[in-house]
PDB file of C-alpha atoms in Angstrom:
ATOM      1  CA  MET A  36     184.035 286.383 201.147  1.00 90.00           C
ATOM      2  CA  VAL A  37     182.002 283.173 200.905  1.00 95.00           C
ATOM      3  CA  LEU A  38     182.526 281.068 204.046  1.00 95.00           C
ATOM      4  CA  LEU A  39     180.239 278.182 203.121  1.00 96.00           C
ATOM      5  CA  GLU A  40     178.287 277.127 200.058  1.00 96.00           C
ATOM      6  CA  CYS A  41     175.745 274.340 199.559  1.00 96.00           C
ATOM      7  CA  LYS A  42     175.282 272.963 196.054  1.00 96.00           C
ATOM      8  CA  ASN A  43     172.301 270.755 195.224  1.00 95.00           C
ATOM      9  CA  LEU A  44     172.366 269.426 198.789  1.00 95.00           C
ATOM     10  CA  SER A  45     170.079 266.611 199.948  1.00 93.00           C
ATOM     11  CA  ILE A  46     169.635 266.040 203.681  1.00 94.00           C
ATOM     12  CA  GLY A  47     167.947 263.431 205.855  1.00 92.00           C
ATOM     13  CA  TYR A  48     168.476 260.346 208.007  1.00 87.00           C
ATOM     14  CA  GLU A  49     169.232 256.721 207.102  1.00 82.00           C
ATOM     15  CA  LYS A  50     168.839 257.386 203.370  1.00 80.00           C
ATOM     16  CA  LYS A  51     165.412 258.980 203.910  1.00 88.00           C
ATOM     17  CA  VAL A  52     165.494 262.351 202.155  1.00 90.00           C
ATOM     18  CA  ILE A  53     163.850 265.204 204.059  1.00 91.00           C
ATOM     19  CA  GLN A  54     164.928 268.019 201.739  1.00 91.00           C
ATOM     20  CA  LYS A  55     166.760 268.063 198.406  1.00 91.00           C
ATOM     21  CA  GLY A  56     168.109 270.558 195.899  1.00 92.00           C
ATOM     22  CA  ILE A  57     169.282 273.029 198.555  1.00 94.00           C
ATOM     23  CA  ASN A  58     171.488 275.803 197.164  1.00 94.00           C
ATOM     24  CA  PHE A  59     172.742 278.814 199.121  1.00 95.00           C
ATOM     25  CA  LYS A  60     175.846 280.697 200.239  1.00 95.00           C
ATOM     26  CA  ILE A  61     176.887 282.148 203.583  1.00 96.00           C
ATOM     27  CA  GLU A  62     179.240 285.105 203.376  1.00 96.00           C
ATOM     28  CA  LYS A  63     181.418 286.620 206.080  1.00 96.00           C
ATOM     29  CA  GLU A  64     179.359 288.803 208.475  1.00 96.00           C
ATOM     30  CA  ASP A  65     176.162 287.464 206.932  1.00 97.00           C
ATOM     31  CA  TYR A  66     172.867 287.127 208.823  1.00 97.00           C
ATOM     32  CA  LEU A  67     170.907 284.232 207.345  1.00 97.00           C
ATOM     33  CA  PHE A  68     167.470 283.177 208.543  1.00 96.00           C
ATOM     34  CA  ILE A  69     166.357 279.609 207.737  1.00 95.00           C
ATOM     35  CA  LEU A  70     162.556 279.536 207.777  1.00 94.00           C
ATOM     36  CA  GLY A  71     160.136 276.643 207.457  1.00 89.00           C
ATOM     37  CA  GLU A  72     157.384 274.655 209.114  1.00 87.00           C
ATOM     38  CA  ASN A  73     158.085 271.681 211.373  1.00 86.00           C
ATOM     39  CA  GLY A  74     159.359 268.698 209.419  1.00 86.00           C
ATOM     40  CA  THR A  75     160.916 270.660 206.554  1.00 89.00           C
ATOM     41  CA  GLY A  76     164.486 269.877 207.683  1.00 91.00           C
ATOM     42  CA  LYS A  77     165.676 273.087 209.339  1.00 92.00           C
ATOM     43  CA  SER A  78     167.448 271.465 212.307  1.00 91.00           C
ATOM     44  CA  THR A  79     168.652 268.628 210.074  1.00 93.00           C
ATOM     45  CA  LEU A  80     170.263 271.190 207.777  1.00 94.00           C
ATOM     46  CA  ILE A  81     172.087 272.857 210.671  1.00 93.00           C
ATOM     47  CA  LYS A  82     173.354 269.489 211.942  1.00 93.00           C
ATOM     48  CA  THR A  83     174.513 268.624 208.424  1.00 95.00           C
ATOM     49  CA  LEU A  84     176.402 271.915 208.145  1.00 94.00           C
ATOM     50  CA  LEU A  85     178.069 271.138 211.488  1.00 92.00           C
ATOM     51  CA  GLY A  86     179.088 267.670 210.308  1.00 91.00           C
ATOM     52  CA  PHE A  87     176.883 265.813 212.811  1.00 92.00           C
ATOM     53  CA  ILE A  88     174.974 264.236 209.906  1.00 92.00           C
ATOM     54  CA  ARG A  89     176.356 263.264 206.512  1.00 93.00           C
ATOM     55  CA  PRO A  90     174.683 264.820 203.451  1.00 94.00           C
ATOM     56  CA  LEU A  91     172.784 262.333 201.310  1.00 94.00           C
ATOM     57  CA  ALA A  92     173.765 264.068 198.070  1.00 94.00           C
ATOM     58  CA  GLY A  93     175.324 267.267 196.796  1.00 96.00           C
ATOM     59  CA  GLU A  94     178.194 269.089 198.435  1.00 95.00           C
ATOM     60  CA  ILE A  95     179.069 271.555 201.162  1.00 96.00           C
ATOM     61  CA  ILE A  96     182.057 273.738 200.270  1.00 96.00           C
ATOM     62  CA  VAL A  97     183.748 275.240 203.315  1.00 95.00           C
ATOM     63  CA  SER A  98     186.344 278.002 203.024  1.00 94.00           C
ATOM     64  CA  LYS A  99     189.800 277.604 204.559  1.00 93.00           C
ATOM     65  CA  GLU A 100     189.008 280.469 206.916  1.00 90.00           C
ATOM     66  CA  LEU A 101     185.936 278.724 208.321  1.00 91.00           C
ATOM     67  CA  LYS A 102     187.731 275.373 208.519  1.00 85.00           C
ATOM     68  CA  SER A 103     190.334 276.922 210.813  1.00 78.00           C
ATOM     69  CA  SER A 104     187.753 278.692 212.988  1.00 86.00           C
ATOM     70  CA  PHE A 105     185.723 277.646 216.008  1.00 89.00           C
ATOM     71  CA  ILE A 106     181.958 277.613 215.375  1.00 93.00           C
ATOM     72  CA  GLY A 107     179.427 278.392 218.093  1.00 94.00           C
ATOM     73  CA  TYR A 108     176.207 276.361 218.187  1.00 94.00           C
ATOM     74  CA  LEU A 109     173.090 277.039 220.244  1.00 93.00           C
ATOM     75  CA  PRO A 110     170.708 274.070 219.860  1.00 90.00           C
ATOM     76  CA  GLN A 111     167.080 274.002 220.908  1.00 83.00           C
ATOM     77  CA  THR A 112     166.793 273.599 224.667  1.00 72.00           C
ATOM     78  CA  ASN A 113     164.747 270.907 226.362  1.00 65.00           C
ATOM     79  CA  ALA A 114     163.362 270.455 229.883  1.00 59.00           C
ATOM     80  CA  GLU A 115     166.359 268.349 230.967  1.00 59.00           C
ATOM     81  CA  GLN A 116     168.834 271.056 229.960  1.00 63.00           C
ATOM     82  CA  LYS A 117     166.834 273.740 231.778  1.00 68.00           C
ATOM     83  CA  ASP A 118     167.168 271.759 235.038  1.00 69.00           C
ATOM     84  CA  PHE A 119     170.908 271.180 234.666  1.00 75.00           C
ATOM     85  CA  PRO A 120     172.609 271.248 238.119  1.00 81.00           C
ATOM     86  CA  ALA A 121     175.564 273.550 237.436  1.00 91.00           C
ATOM     87  CA  THR A 122     176.441 277.171 238.018  1.00 94.00           C
ATOM     88  CA  VAL A 123     176.203 279.818 235.338  1.00 95.00           C
ATOM     89  CA  TRP A 124     180.006 280.121 235.370  1.00 96.00           C
ATOM     90  CA  GLU A 125     180.529 276.374 234.861  1.00 94.00           C
ATOM     91  CA  ILE A 126     178.153 276.276 231.902  1.00 94.00           C
ATOM     92  CA  VAL A 127     179.587 279.312 230.139  1.00 95.00           C
ATOM     93  CA  LEU A 128     183.192 278.252 230.717  1.00 94.00           C
ATOM     94  CA  SER A 129     182.396 274.819 229.255  1.00 92.00           C
ATOM     95  CA  GLY A 130     181.975 276.587 225.912  1.00 93.00           C
ATOM     96  CA  CYS A 131     185.784 276.823 225.824  1.00 91.00           C
ATOM     97  CA  GLN A 132     186.282 273.037 225.996  1.00 89.00           C
ATOM     98  CA  GLY A 133     187.082 272.799 222.303  1.00 85.00           C
ATOM     99  CA  ARG A 134     190.026 275.130 222.859  1.00 83.00           C
ATOM    100  CA  LEU A 135     191.688 272.997 225.566  1.00 83.00           C
ATOM    101  CA  GLY A 136     193.471 270.530 223.308  1.00 78.00           C
ATOM    102  CA  LEU A 137     195.335 268.147 225.626  1.00 76.00           C
ATOM    103  CA  ARG A 138     195.189 270.516 228.602  1.00 79.00           C
ATOM    104  CA  PRO A 139     193.046 269.303 231.554  1.00 83.00           C
ATOM    105  CA  PHE A 140     192.359 272.854 232.774  1.00 87.00           C
ATOM    106  CA  TYR A 141     191.137 276.220 231.507  1.00 89.00           C
ATOM    107  CA  SER A 142     193.711 278.945 230.935  1.00 92.00           C
ATOM    108  CA  LYS A 143     193.505 282.517 232.180  1.00 93.00           C
ATOM    109  CA  LYS A 144     192.675 283.609 228.627  1.00 94.00           C
ATOM    110  CA  GLU A 145     189.730 281.206 228.434  1.00 93.00           C
ATOM    111  CA  LYS A 146     188.396 282.350 231.787  1.00 94.00           C
ATOM    112  CA  GLU A 147     188.664 285.956 230.635  1.00 95.00           C
ATOM    113  CA  ARG A 148     186.776 285.011 227.466  1.00 95.00           C
ATOM    114  CA  ALA A 149     183.974 283.426 229.503  1.00 95.00           C
ATOM    115  CA  LEU A 150     183.682 286.459 231.763  1.00 96.00           C
ATOM    116  CA  GLU A 151     183.692 288.821 228.776  1.00 95.00           C
ATOM    117  CA  ASN A 152     180.805 286.930 227.191  1.00 94.00           C
ATOM    118  CA  LEU A 153     178.862 286.861 230.440  1.00 95.00           C
ATOM    119  CA  LYS A 154     179.231 290.642 230.638  1.00 94.00           C
ATOM    120  CA  LYS A 155     178.272 291.015 226.983  1.00 91.00           C
ATOM    121  CA  LEU A 156     175.000 289.180 227.683  1.00 91.00           C
ATOM    122  CA  GLY A 157     174.396 291.018 230.974  1.00 92.00           C
ATOM    123  CA  MET A 158     174.718 287.837 233.058  1.00 94.00           C
ATOM    124  CA  ASP A 159     178.014 288.338 234.930  1.00 94.00           C
ATOM    125  CA  LYS A 160     176.227 289.169 238.214  1.00 96.00           C
ATOM    126  CA  TYR A 161     174.662 285.689 238.102  1.00 96.00           C
ATOM    127  CA  ARG A 162     177.927 283.825 237.548  1.00 94.00           C
ATOM    128  CA  ASN A 163     177.738 281.913 240.871  1.00 95.00           C
ATOM    129  CA  LYS A 164     174.009 281.221 240.657  1.00 95.00           C
ATOM    130  CA  SER A 165     172.598 277.797 239.825  1.00 94.00           C
ATOM    131  CA  PHE A 166     171.497 277.587 236.192  1.00 93.00           C
ATOM    132  CA  ARG A 167     168.234 275.843 237.157  1.00 91.00           C
ATOM    133  CA  GLU A 168     167.222 278.849 239.305  1.00 92.00           C
ATOM    134  CA  LEU A 169     167.252 281.284 236.378  1.00 92.00           C
ATOM    135  CA  SER A 170     164.271 282.347 234.288  1.00 90.00           C
ATOM    136  CA  GLY A 171     163.916 280.998 230.753  1.00 87.00           C
ATOM    137  CA  GLY A 172     165.193 284.228 229.240  1.00 89.00           C
ATOM    138  CA  GLN A 173     168.187 284.311 231.572  1.00 91.00           C
ATOM    139  CA  GLN A 174     169.006 280.679 230.794  1.00 91.00           C
ATOM    140  CA  GLN A 175     169.000 281.414 227.092  1.00 91.00           C
ATOM    141  CA  ARG A 176     171.387 284.330 227.601  1.00 92.00           C
ATOM    142  CA  VAL A 177     173.721 281.995 229.495  1.00 94.00           C
ATOM    143  CA  LEU A 178     173.583 279.398 226.713  1.00 93.00           C
ATOM    144  CA  LEU A 179     174.240 282.094 224.127  1.00 94.00           C
ATOM    145  CA  ALA A 180     177.261 283.238 226.161  1.00 95.00           C
ATOM    146  CA  ARG A 181     178.446 279.610 226.162  1.00 94.00           C
ATOM    147  CA  ALA A 182     178.054 279.428 222.362  1.00 95.00           C
ATOM    148  CA  LEU A 183     180.040 282.660 222.019  1.00 95.00           C
ATOM    149  CA  CYS A 184     182.881 281.108 224.014  1.00 95.00           C
ATOM    150  CA  ALA A 185     183.053 278.401 221.358  1.00 93.00           C
ATOM    151  CA  ALA A 186     182.728 280.789 218.408  1.00 93.00           C
ATOM    152  CA  ASP A 187     185.402 282.811 216.667  1.00 90.00           C
ATOM    153  CA  ASP A 188     183.141 284.603 214.227  1.00 93.00           C
ATOM    154  CA  PHE A 189     180.458 282.080 213.154  1.00 96.00           C
ATOM    155  CA  LEU A 190     177.329 281.290 215.162  1.00 96.00           C
ATOM    156  CA  LEU A 191     174.518 278.801 214.445  1.00 96.00           C
ATOM    157  CA  LEU A 192     171.278 279.301 216.415  1.00 95.00           C
ATOM    158  CA  ASP A 193     168.390 276.809 216.412  1.00 93.00           C
ATOM    159  CA  GLU A 194     165.201 278.723 217.330  1.00 91.00           C
ATOM    160  CA  PRO A 195     166.852 280.756 220.135  1.00 91.00           C
ATOM    161  CA  VAL A 196     163.627 282.607 221.054  1.00 88.00           C
ATOM    162  CA  LYS A 197     161.224 279.650 220.972  1.00 85.00           C
ATOM    163  CA  GLY A 198     158.621 279.833 223.741  1.00 82.00           C
ATOM    164  CA  PHE A 199     159.537 283.305 224.967  1.00 85.00           C
ATOM    165  CA  ASP A 200     157.188 286.238 225.454  1.00 86.00           C
ATOM    166  CA  PRO A 201     157.442 289.220 223.054  1.00 89.00           C
ATOM    167  CA  LYS A 202     159.623 291.309 225.399  1.00 88.00           C
ATOM    168  CA  ILE A 203     162.281 288.618 225.907  1.00 87.00           C
ATOM    169  CA  THR A 204     162.085 287.688 222.227  1.00 90.00           C
ATOM    170  CA  GLU A 205     162.818 291.271 221.185  1.00 92.00           C
ATOM    171  CA  GLU A 206     165.697 291.510 223.690  1.00 90.00           C
ATOM    172  CA  MET A 207     167.276 288.343 222.269  1.00 90.00           C
ATOM    173  CA  TYR A 208     166.885 289.544 218.686  1.00 93.00           C
ATOM    174  CA  ALA A 209     168.508 292.856 219.634  1.00 93.00           C
ATOM    175  CA  LEU A 210     171.463 291.065 221.260  1.00 91.00           C
ATOM    176  CA  ILE A 211     171.971 288.832 218.229  1.00 94.00           C
ATOM    177  CA  GLU A 212     171.692 291.775 215.843  1.00 95.00           C
ATOM    178  CA  GLU A 213     174.375 293.606 217.821  1.00 94.00           C
ATOM    179  CA  LEU A 214     176.683 290.572 217.578  1.00 94.00           C
ATOM    180  CA  ASN A 215     176.193 290.571 213.817  1.00 96.00           C
ATOM    181  CA  LYS A 216     176.943 294.282 213.564  1.00 95.00           C
ATOM    182  CA  LYS A 217     180.223 293.640 215.405  1.00 93.00           C
ATOM    183  CA  GLY A 218     181.305 291.076 212.818  1.00 95.00           C
ATOM    184  CA  MET A 219     179.741 287.762 213.860  1.00 95.00           C
ATOM    185  CA  THR A 220     178.304 285.658 211.036  1.00 97.00           C
ATOM    186  CA  ILE A 221     174.842 284.473 212.126  1.00 97.00           C
ATOM    187  CA  VAL A 222     172.752 281.575 210.838  1.00 97.00           C
ATOM    188  CA  MET A 223     169.399 281.316 212.625  1.00 95.00           C
ATOM    189  CA  ILE A 224     166.581 278.797 212.379  1.00 94.00           C
ATOM    190  CA  SER A 225     163.220 280.435 212.960  1.00 92.00           C
ATOM    191  CA  HIS A 226     159.488 280.368 212.249  1.00 88.00           C
ATOM    192  CA  ASP A 227     159.317 284.155 212.472  1.00 90.00           C
ATOM    193  CA  LEU A 228     158.894 285.683 209.028  1.00 90.00           C
ATOM    194  CA  ASN A 229     158.515 289.204 210.466  1.00 92.00           C
ATOM    195  CA  ALA A 230     161.840 288.893 212.303  1.00 93.00           C
ATOM    196  CA  ALA A 231     163.484 287.646 209.103  1.00 93.00           C
ATOM    197  CA  LYS A 232     162.203 290.675 207.230  1.00 93.00           C
ATOM    198  CA  LYS A 233     163.542 292.960 209.962  1.00 94.00           C
ATOM    199  CA  TYR A 234     166.941 291.425 210.691  1.00 94.00           C
ATOM    200  CA  ALA A 235     168.068 289.009 207.965  1.00 95.00           C
ATOM    201  CA  LYS A 236     170.442 289.971 205.182  1.00 95.00           C
ATOM    202  CA  HIS A 237     168.930 287.068 203.262  1.00 92.00           C
ATOM    203  CA  THR A 238     166.603 284.158 203.975  1.00 94.00           C
ATOM    204  CA  LEU A 239     166.417 280.479 203.042  1.00 93.00           C
ATOM    205  CA  VAL A 240     162.859 279.125 203.044  1.00 93.00           C
ATOM    206  CA  LEU A 241     162.411 275.349 203.365  1.00 90.00           C
ATOM    207  CA  GLU A 242     159.065 273.964 202.202  1.00 85.00           C
ATOM    208  CA  ARG A 243     157.845 270.381 202.000  1.00 75.00           C
ATOM    209  CA  ASP A 244     159.093 269.826 198.484  1.00 69.00           C
ATOM    210  CA  ARG A 245     161.570 272.624 197.800  1.00 71.00           C
ATOM    211  CA  SER A 246     163.936 275.267 199.172  1.00 74.00           C
ATOM    212  CA  LEU A 247     164.050 278.904 198.096  1.00 69.00           C
ATOM    213  CA  GLU A 248     166.669 281.548 198.878  1.00 71.00           C
ATOM    214  CA  ILE A 249     165.282 285.093 199.054  1.00 63.00           C
TER     215      ILE A 249
END
């Protein structure tokens, strides 16, 4: 089943085109890598798919199933986020905010969801620890758990292993691969061609003047 399709899509900011003629499909339980150098529009494409930025041309066709689902998003982290003064539990639980509706509090079901995702990422024993006291790899696991709280079965990841050493990088890739095997649709921005060859079901390559699905 095709969840999302881009047809002759042009993306950019304030009428300045960064990338044009983008064509690809994302199917249910897919694992898509989006590869490209800096400045080729990878993060802009993700933000366009999420509706944060309007496409400059072309169309994005979204299935009814995806329209009715919650989508998890893990953006690139910055120094300010890494020093955020909150507990692990508070950050992960905040991933359920989109499910609150008009309620001012989290339900038992949402708290159970947050705990389940903490356990899934091996971070439940740190639930009362300050986020800023964790290592970079631990912080990324927490943020992934938060994204999973938001997601039903569709997850967008913007360079989730950027800046990590090979051991942590491999651990993160293994965790994400396991999520995909259990039914999560994954779209990942990356510079890592070797990882794409190993994990991706298909790959979209963005270059300075074109895009190519392989």
